[in-house]
Amino acid sequence: MKKYVYLFKEGAALEMPLAKKKELLGGKGANLAEMTGIGLPVPQGFTVSTEACTKYYDDGAKMGDDLKSEIIENLKALEKITGRTFGDPKNPLLVSVRSGARESMPGMMDTVLNLGLNDEVAAQFAADTGNERFVYDSYRRFIQMFADVVMGFPKSDFEHRFDAIKEEKGVELDVDLTAEDLKEVVAAYKDAYKKHAGTDFPQDPIEQLMGAVGAVFGSWNNDRAITYRRLNDIPGSWGTAVNVQQMVYGNRSETSGTGVAFTRNPATGENKLYGEYLMNAQGEDVVAGIRTPNPIDTLKDQMPECYDQFCKICDTLEEHYKDMQDMEFTIEDGKLFMLQTRNGKRTAQAALRIAVEMVEEGMITKDEALLMVDPKALDQLLHPNFDNDAYKAAKSVAVGLAASPGAATGHIYFTAEDVMEAHENGVQDMILVRNETSPEDIEGMVLAHGILTVRGGMTSHAAVVARGMGTCCVSGCGVLKVDEEAKTLVLPDGRTLTEGDYLSLNGSTGEVFAEQIKTVAPEIGGNFATFMEWADAARTLKVRTNADNPRDAKQAVEFGAEGIGLCRTEHMFFDEERIFNFRRMITAETVEAREEALGKILPYQREDFEELYRTMGKYGVTIRFLDPPLHEFLPHTDEEIKPLAESLGMSFEALKARVESLKEFNPMMGHRGCRLAVTYPEIAAMQTRAVIEAAINVSKETGTLITPEIMIPLVGEVKELAFVKKTVVKVADELIAESGLDMKYHVGTMIEIPRAALTADKIATEAEFFSFGTNDLTQMTFGFSRDDAGKFLQDYYSNNIYEHDPFATIDVDGVGQLVKLAAEKGRATRPDIKLGICGEHGGDPKTVEFCHKVGLSYVSCSPFRVPLARLAAAQAAVKEKLGK
């Protein structure tokens, strides 16, 4: 019979690597087992495995009798370990029920605390402990959590009743309520529960437990968990484990408390204990932001023995895991307990500092350090800071906690939904302002440039999520007053800001400004430079950039690009004078007229390419010939056509007829790419002349021979490529012969049509290199438009049909197989063929790893994603080396 449930001590005894343990027990369960195994003070319990979660969904979201029996069997084992009995009023065992996915998903899934309480247990437990207040505080928390998590009843209904009782009693904080007050809260909660459920709150602890385990499994597929998984590339097939653990009580007395801490500073990486705690509280109080917690350092004075013990445990855990740890702890009547540990979320700056310093400390190797940093986190380093002069001239209106570094300026919005709506309406810069954030806000938080909360500490939901995303965040700014319904923000000086007003945040200092402040690009160095040197030494995959102008090319070189993998020449035609001559070419009736118009464009193209060659120096530049359909360059309304007709010396009717003749039902699959050069070879001839003449000029200017790379787009048949290549070779060879230079050049193609991938062996007879244009390859393989797919993909995510956007991360099973096949076929024909990828996927870490595995030569991505791709390429090489 298959085993689905493991006591913590059984998990500790499993002989398998930690990564495998996490696959079975989830991250939290595996770490609880590890801490048990190394003798740390962990409240005992058991883990219901991820395999049980998979079975739960296979069985139609139901728990089978065999799983229920195994849970009860392990519950009895836990009773023996603790000396307490589940459901026994005289000596009750109460438990927490928590999720635990393989990868940390903070706040995305559900937790139930104090499970096992009922009316009888509460009354007897209160009498035995002599602490009614503690027991009924725990009971009211349990009822609300059970109603919310297990039954799905609105949390607000319970919160409104709670607030009403606090107002009636004239108290502001939860801790000011008496035992009798809390009994009233319990009664009010039970009444609310009955109104929603139609039955009384369940008194059977086993019924409570099975409901909670099922609810945690169910929360794996709640909306916020699905969104988080998609944003963080976590497969839906993994499922979550469930941890059932003996309760320890941070709300039991004034010598009890609870907290969250990191072994190093998650914002800066400083090797110093960092965290917060609250006395007489349970864990939810610290992260919910309802009360402002105390810095961990103050525990040294308040409870020195606990503090010293905790510091030793921190050292033990960091040494054990070889990484910065994020820990939850509870103190019950002066005794310390460790509730969980995990590798801590951190800012990019902190991640680099921690990785570099741990290597310097001799704790880890350079290869291990490279695997510690999420490539996407490097994106945080490349975003704006405040302009120094503008920052000095600005005056802050409030100061909160510096929860996540960086600078943000934008229009304020008070709900995640409003941020999402503003984004859809084209608003670029948005600040989300809340009393406190919750996991439901995740989609708005992703879009916001900055987050400001009135309540919450450095480990609140807003702070942790913002740091993970690299979003600037100021939390716990209690001097502000936010009315989310009225959409107003009242400043300490009495001024009121409303939706759409400007606000600026300094996430590194906690400052808030009621104005727009100019931002500037960041400066990179120090740990970043050291770390990226290690990455470059480890990787075998080259990293190029997609750039159409010298500005982007220069930025990419600064970020470490090794050439241009895609220069889209059509982007060079939209200057006012250029577009006029380009339109003259499109509307020309004869080859001679087209050539005359193209002759006007030639000098501009040549100068553009010269600038790119100068900027890239020794690195290669791949120039893609004209790709979009011609109608994109023409106006489409009568109001726009009339003045253009006059300037071109055409009648309105003639130009309109030409515009109409170029319209296509499906232009993305129409007269574009190499098909234009088949119909109008003179376009390819002009572009070849511009490319080769620019290379000749810069080669003579610098004394270094340039090897141009000409890329023909949208080829699906080798004869197409041969036809266009004939024009290219004729022009190029004549120009090079006239120059007297011994210049080489390469002609290749984009593989972006499935037929090209399937016939790549034939195409390689003409193409000297392939560049996979995975944007088009993806839309043609899937059969939907990348411009329209966003309208329905959300339905696919919510129904677990797709787990991620196939235009963001390559579809390995479909599109990836075409890439792999084309690479193999291309190499079979031409062993030295150069293979690259230049779609948006080139800057996606999982795609970069795939490109390494199939043996591509390089990836090409936008300039700001170059460091990300360099690290992803290094990680792919290290994983292959280490067999991971």
GROMACS .gro file of C-alpha atoms in nm, residues 87-90 92 116-128 135-136 139 190 203 205:
model
   24
   87GLY     CA    1  -1.046   1.635   2.096
   88ASP     CA    2  -0.990   1.560   2.468
   89PRO     CA    3  -1.110   1.859   2.673
   90LYS     CA    4  -0.881   1.773   2.966
   92PRO     CA    5  -0.624   1.874   2.421
  116GLY     CA    6  -0.925   2.098   1.740
  117LEU     CA    7  -1.102   2.362   1.950
  118ASN     CA    8  -1.474   2.332   2.013
  119ASP     CA    9  -1.706   2.461   2.288
  120GLU     CA   10  -1.624   2.181   2.531
  121VAL     CA   11  -1.248   2.185   2.470
  122ALA     CA   12  -1.237   2.565   2.497
  123ALA     CA   13  -1.421   2.571   2.832
  124GLN     CA   14  -1.207   2.297   2.990
  125PHE     CA   15  -0.883   2.428   2.838
  126ALA     CA   16  -0.958   2.773   2.979
  127ALA     CA   17  -1.023   2.630   3.324
  128ASP     CA   18  -0.709   2.413   3.321
  135VAL     CA   19  -0.818   3.026   2.489
  136TYR     CA   20  -1.103   3.234   2.352
  139TYR     CA   21  -1.100   3.001   1.941
  190LYS     CA   22  -2.058   3.126   1.538
  203GLN     CA   23  -1.770   2.050   1.697
  205PRO     CA   24  -1.228   1.778   1.559
   0.00000   0.00000   0.00000
